[in-house]
Tab-separated table of C-alpha atoms in Angstrom:
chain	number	residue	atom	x	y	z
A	1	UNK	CA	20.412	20.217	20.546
A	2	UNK	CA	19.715	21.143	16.937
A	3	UNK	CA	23.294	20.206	15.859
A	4	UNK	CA	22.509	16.977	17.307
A	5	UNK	CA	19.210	16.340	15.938
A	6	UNK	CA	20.820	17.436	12.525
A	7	UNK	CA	23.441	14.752	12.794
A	8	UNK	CA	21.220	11.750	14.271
A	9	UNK	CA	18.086	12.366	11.660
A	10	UNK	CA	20.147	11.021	8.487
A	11	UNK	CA	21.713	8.606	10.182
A	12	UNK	CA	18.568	7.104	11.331
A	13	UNK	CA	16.797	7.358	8.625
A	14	UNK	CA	19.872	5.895	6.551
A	15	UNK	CA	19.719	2.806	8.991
A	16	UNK	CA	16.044	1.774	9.072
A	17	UNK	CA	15.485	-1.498	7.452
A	18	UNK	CA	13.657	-0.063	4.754
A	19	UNK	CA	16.306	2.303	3.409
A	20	UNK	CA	18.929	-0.096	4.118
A	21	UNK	CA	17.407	-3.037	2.809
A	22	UNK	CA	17.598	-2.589	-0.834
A	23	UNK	CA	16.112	-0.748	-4.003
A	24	UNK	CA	14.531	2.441	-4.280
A	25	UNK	CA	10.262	2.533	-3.859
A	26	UNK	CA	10.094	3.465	-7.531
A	27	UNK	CA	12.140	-0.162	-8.426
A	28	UNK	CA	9.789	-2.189	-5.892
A	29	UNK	CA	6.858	-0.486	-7.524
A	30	UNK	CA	8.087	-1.472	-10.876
A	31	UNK	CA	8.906	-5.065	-9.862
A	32	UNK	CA	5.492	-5.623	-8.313
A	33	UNK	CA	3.514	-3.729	-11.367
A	34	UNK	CA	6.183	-6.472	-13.427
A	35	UNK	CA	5.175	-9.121	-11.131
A	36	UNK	CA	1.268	-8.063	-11.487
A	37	UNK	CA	1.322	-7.969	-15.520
A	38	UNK	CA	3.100	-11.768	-15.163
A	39	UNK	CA	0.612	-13.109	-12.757
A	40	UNK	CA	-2.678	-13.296	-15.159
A	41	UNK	CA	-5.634	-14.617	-12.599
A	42	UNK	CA	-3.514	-14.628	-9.475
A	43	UNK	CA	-1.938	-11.436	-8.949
A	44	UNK	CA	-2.180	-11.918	-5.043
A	45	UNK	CA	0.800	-13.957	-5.431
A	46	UNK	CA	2.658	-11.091	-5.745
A	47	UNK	CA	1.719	-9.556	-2.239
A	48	UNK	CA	4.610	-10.226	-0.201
A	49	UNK	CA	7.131	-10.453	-3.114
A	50	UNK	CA	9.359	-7.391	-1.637
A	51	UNK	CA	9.263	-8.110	1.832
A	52	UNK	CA	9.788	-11.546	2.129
A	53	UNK	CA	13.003	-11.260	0.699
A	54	UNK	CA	13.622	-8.188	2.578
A	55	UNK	CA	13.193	-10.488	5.573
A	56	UNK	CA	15.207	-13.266	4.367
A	57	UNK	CA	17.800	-10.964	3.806
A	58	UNK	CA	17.813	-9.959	7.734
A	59	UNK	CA	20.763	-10.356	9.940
A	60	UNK	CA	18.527	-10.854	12.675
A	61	UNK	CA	14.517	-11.009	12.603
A	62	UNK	CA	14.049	-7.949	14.860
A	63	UNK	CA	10.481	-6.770	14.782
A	64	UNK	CA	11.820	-3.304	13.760
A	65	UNK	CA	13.406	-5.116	10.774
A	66	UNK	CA	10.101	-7.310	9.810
A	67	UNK	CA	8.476	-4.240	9.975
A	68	UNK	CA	10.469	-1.886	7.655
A	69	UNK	CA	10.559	-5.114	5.112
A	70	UNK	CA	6.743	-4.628	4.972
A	71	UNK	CA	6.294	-0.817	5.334
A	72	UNK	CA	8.833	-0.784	2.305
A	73	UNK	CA	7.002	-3.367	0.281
A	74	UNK	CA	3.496	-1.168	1.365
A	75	UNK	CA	4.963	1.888	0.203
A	76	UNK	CA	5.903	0.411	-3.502
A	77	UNK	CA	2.195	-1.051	-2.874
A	78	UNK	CA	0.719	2.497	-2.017
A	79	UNK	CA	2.406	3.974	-5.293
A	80	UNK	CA	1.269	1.298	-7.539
A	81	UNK	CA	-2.050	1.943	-6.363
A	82	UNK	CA	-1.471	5.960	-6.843
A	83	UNK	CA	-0.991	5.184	-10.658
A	84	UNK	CA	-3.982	2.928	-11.028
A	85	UNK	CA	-6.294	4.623	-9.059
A	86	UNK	CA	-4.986	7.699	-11.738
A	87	UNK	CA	-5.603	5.397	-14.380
A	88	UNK	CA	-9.065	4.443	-13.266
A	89	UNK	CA	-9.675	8.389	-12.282
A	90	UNK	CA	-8.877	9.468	-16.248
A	91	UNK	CA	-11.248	6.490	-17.387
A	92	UNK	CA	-13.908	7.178	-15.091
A	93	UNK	CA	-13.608	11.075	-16.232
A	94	UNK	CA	-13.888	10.006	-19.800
A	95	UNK	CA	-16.814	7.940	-18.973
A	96	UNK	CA	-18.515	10.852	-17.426
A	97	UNK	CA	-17.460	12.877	-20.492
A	98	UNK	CA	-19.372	10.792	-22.542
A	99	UNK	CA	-22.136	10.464	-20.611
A	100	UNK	CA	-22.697	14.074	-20.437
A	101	UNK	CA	-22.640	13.870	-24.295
A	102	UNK	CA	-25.401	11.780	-24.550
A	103	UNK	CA	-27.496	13.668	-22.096
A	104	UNK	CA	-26.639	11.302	-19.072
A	105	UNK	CA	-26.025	12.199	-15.485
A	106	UNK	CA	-22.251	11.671	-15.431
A	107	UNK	CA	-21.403	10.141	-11.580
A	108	UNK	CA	-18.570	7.533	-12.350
A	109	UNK	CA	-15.289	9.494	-11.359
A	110	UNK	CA	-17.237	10.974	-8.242
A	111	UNK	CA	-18.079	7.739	-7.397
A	112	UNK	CA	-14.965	6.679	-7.305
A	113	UNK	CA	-13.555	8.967	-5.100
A	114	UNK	CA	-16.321	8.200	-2.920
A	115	UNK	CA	-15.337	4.174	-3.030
A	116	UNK	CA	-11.437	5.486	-2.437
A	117	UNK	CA	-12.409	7.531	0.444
A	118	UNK	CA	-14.460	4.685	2.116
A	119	UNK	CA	-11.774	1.931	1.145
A	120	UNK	CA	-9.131	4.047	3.013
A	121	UNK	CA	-11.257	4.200	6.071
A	122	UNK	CA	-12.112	0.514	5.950
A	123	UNK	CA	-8.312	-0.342	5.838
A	124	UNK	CA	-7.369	1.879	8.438
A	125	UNK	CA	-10.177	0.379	10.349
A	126	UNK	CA	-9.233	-3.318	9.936
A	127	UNK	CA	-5.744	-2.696	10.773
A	128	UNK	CA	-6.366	-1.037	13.789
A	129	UNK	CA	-8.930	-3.909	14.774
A	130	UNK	CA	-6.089	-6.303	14.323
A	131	UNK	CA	-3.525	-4.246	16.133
A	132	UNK	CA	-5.489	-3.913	19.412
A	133	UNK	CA	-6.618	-7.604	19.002
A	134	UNK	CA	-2.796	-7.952	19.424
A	135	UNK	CA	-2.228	-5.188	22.121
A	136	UNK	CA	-0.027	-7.768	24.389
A	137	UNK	CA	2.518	-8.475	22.133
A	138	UNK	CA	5.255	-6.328	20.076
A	139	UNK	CA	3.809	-8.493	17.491
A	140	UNK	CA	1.096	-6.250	17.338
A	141	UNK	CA	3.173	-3.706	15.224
A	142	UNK	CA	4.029	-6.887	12.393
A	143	UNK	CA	0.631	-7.454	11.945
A	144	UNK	CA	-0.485	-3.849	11.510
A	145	UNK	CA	2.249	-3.682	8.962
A	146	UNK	CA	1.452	-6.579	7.800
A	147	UNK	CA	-2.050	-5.827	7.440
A	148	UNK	CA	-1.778	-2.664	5.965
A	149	UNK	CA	1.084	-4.009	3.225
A	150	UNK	CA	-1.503	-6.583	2.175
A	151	UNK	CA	-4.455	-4.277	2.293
A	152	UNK	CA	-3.076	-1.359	0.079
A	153	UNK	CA	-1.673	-4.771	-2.510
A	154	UNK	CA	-5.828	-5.896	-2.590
A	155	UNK	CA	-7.056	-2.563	-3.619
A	156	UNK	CA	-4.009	-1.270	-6.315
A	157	UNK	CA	-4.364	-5.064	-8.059
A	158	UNK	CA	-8.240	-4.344	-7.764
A	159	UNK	CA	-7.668	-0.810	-9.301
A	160	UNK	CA	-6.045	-2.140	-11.864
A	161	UNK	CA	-8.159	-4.556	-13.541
A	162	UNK	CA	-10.766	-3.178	-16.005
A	163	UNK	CA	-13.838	-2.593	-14.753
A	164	UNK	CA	-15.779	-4.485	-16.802
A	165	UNK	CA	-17.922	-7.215	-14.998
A	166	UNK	CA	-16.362	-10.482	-13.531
């Protein structure tokens, strides 16, 4: 049994859509960071720039295959937001640095951890709500991908724009 688990692992993870379908996560991260930096005010265009040509690209329009196009294009998503929310982590740290020079009460980079925390709960939530609103369908696993893919794109454009007012 292992020698057979050791043989069909690789293979499946060699043939799921993600994997198969094209670039590495660290060259869809870069093209949707690219994407971001060329979008000025409408960087939501980007969401959905990986996975609908992942689709396209499709022999057939399985729901496994929809799905790995946009758990691949939420995993370039997820690391893009990694590096901002590091980004906004070292200027929120800085912030409190000065802060506690100045005899303040230095709460920016615990706050947002806090506001990380509670976004990841809210989009876990709000997928989930959509999933079981589509319990009777397979379609129910696209739009939990779906959902999630778009989600994670919201918060890592949000993360990084400045945080000066709007």
């Amino acid at each position: 049994m292992n020698r057979f688990t050791a043989i069909l692992l690789p293979i499946l993870l060699l043939a799921h859509p993600a994997r198969a379908a094209g670039p590495d996560v660290g060259a869809d991260a870069a093209a949707l960071k690219a994407c971001v930096e060329g979008a000025g005010d409408d960087a939501r265009s980007c969401i959905e720039t990986v996975a609908t040509p992942c689709v396209d690209g499709l022999s057939s329009d399985t729901d496994t295959g929809v799905n790995g196009c946009y758990d691949r294009e939420a995993e370039a998503w997820d690391r893009v937001l990694n590096d901002n929310y590091q980004a906004a982590m070292t200027d929120a740290s800085s912030y409190d640095t000065g802060a506690r020079e100045n005899g303040g009460d230095p709460e920016a980079a615990a706050a947002l951890k806090k506001a990380q925390r509670a976004w990841i709960a809210f989009r876990d939530a709000e997928c989930d709500r959509l999933y079981a609103r589509n319990m009777d369908g397979t379609i129910r696993f696209t739009v939990y991908a779906a959902c999630q893919n778009r989600l994670t794109a919201e918060r890592a454009i949000e993360l990084g724009l400045t945080d000066e007012p709007r």
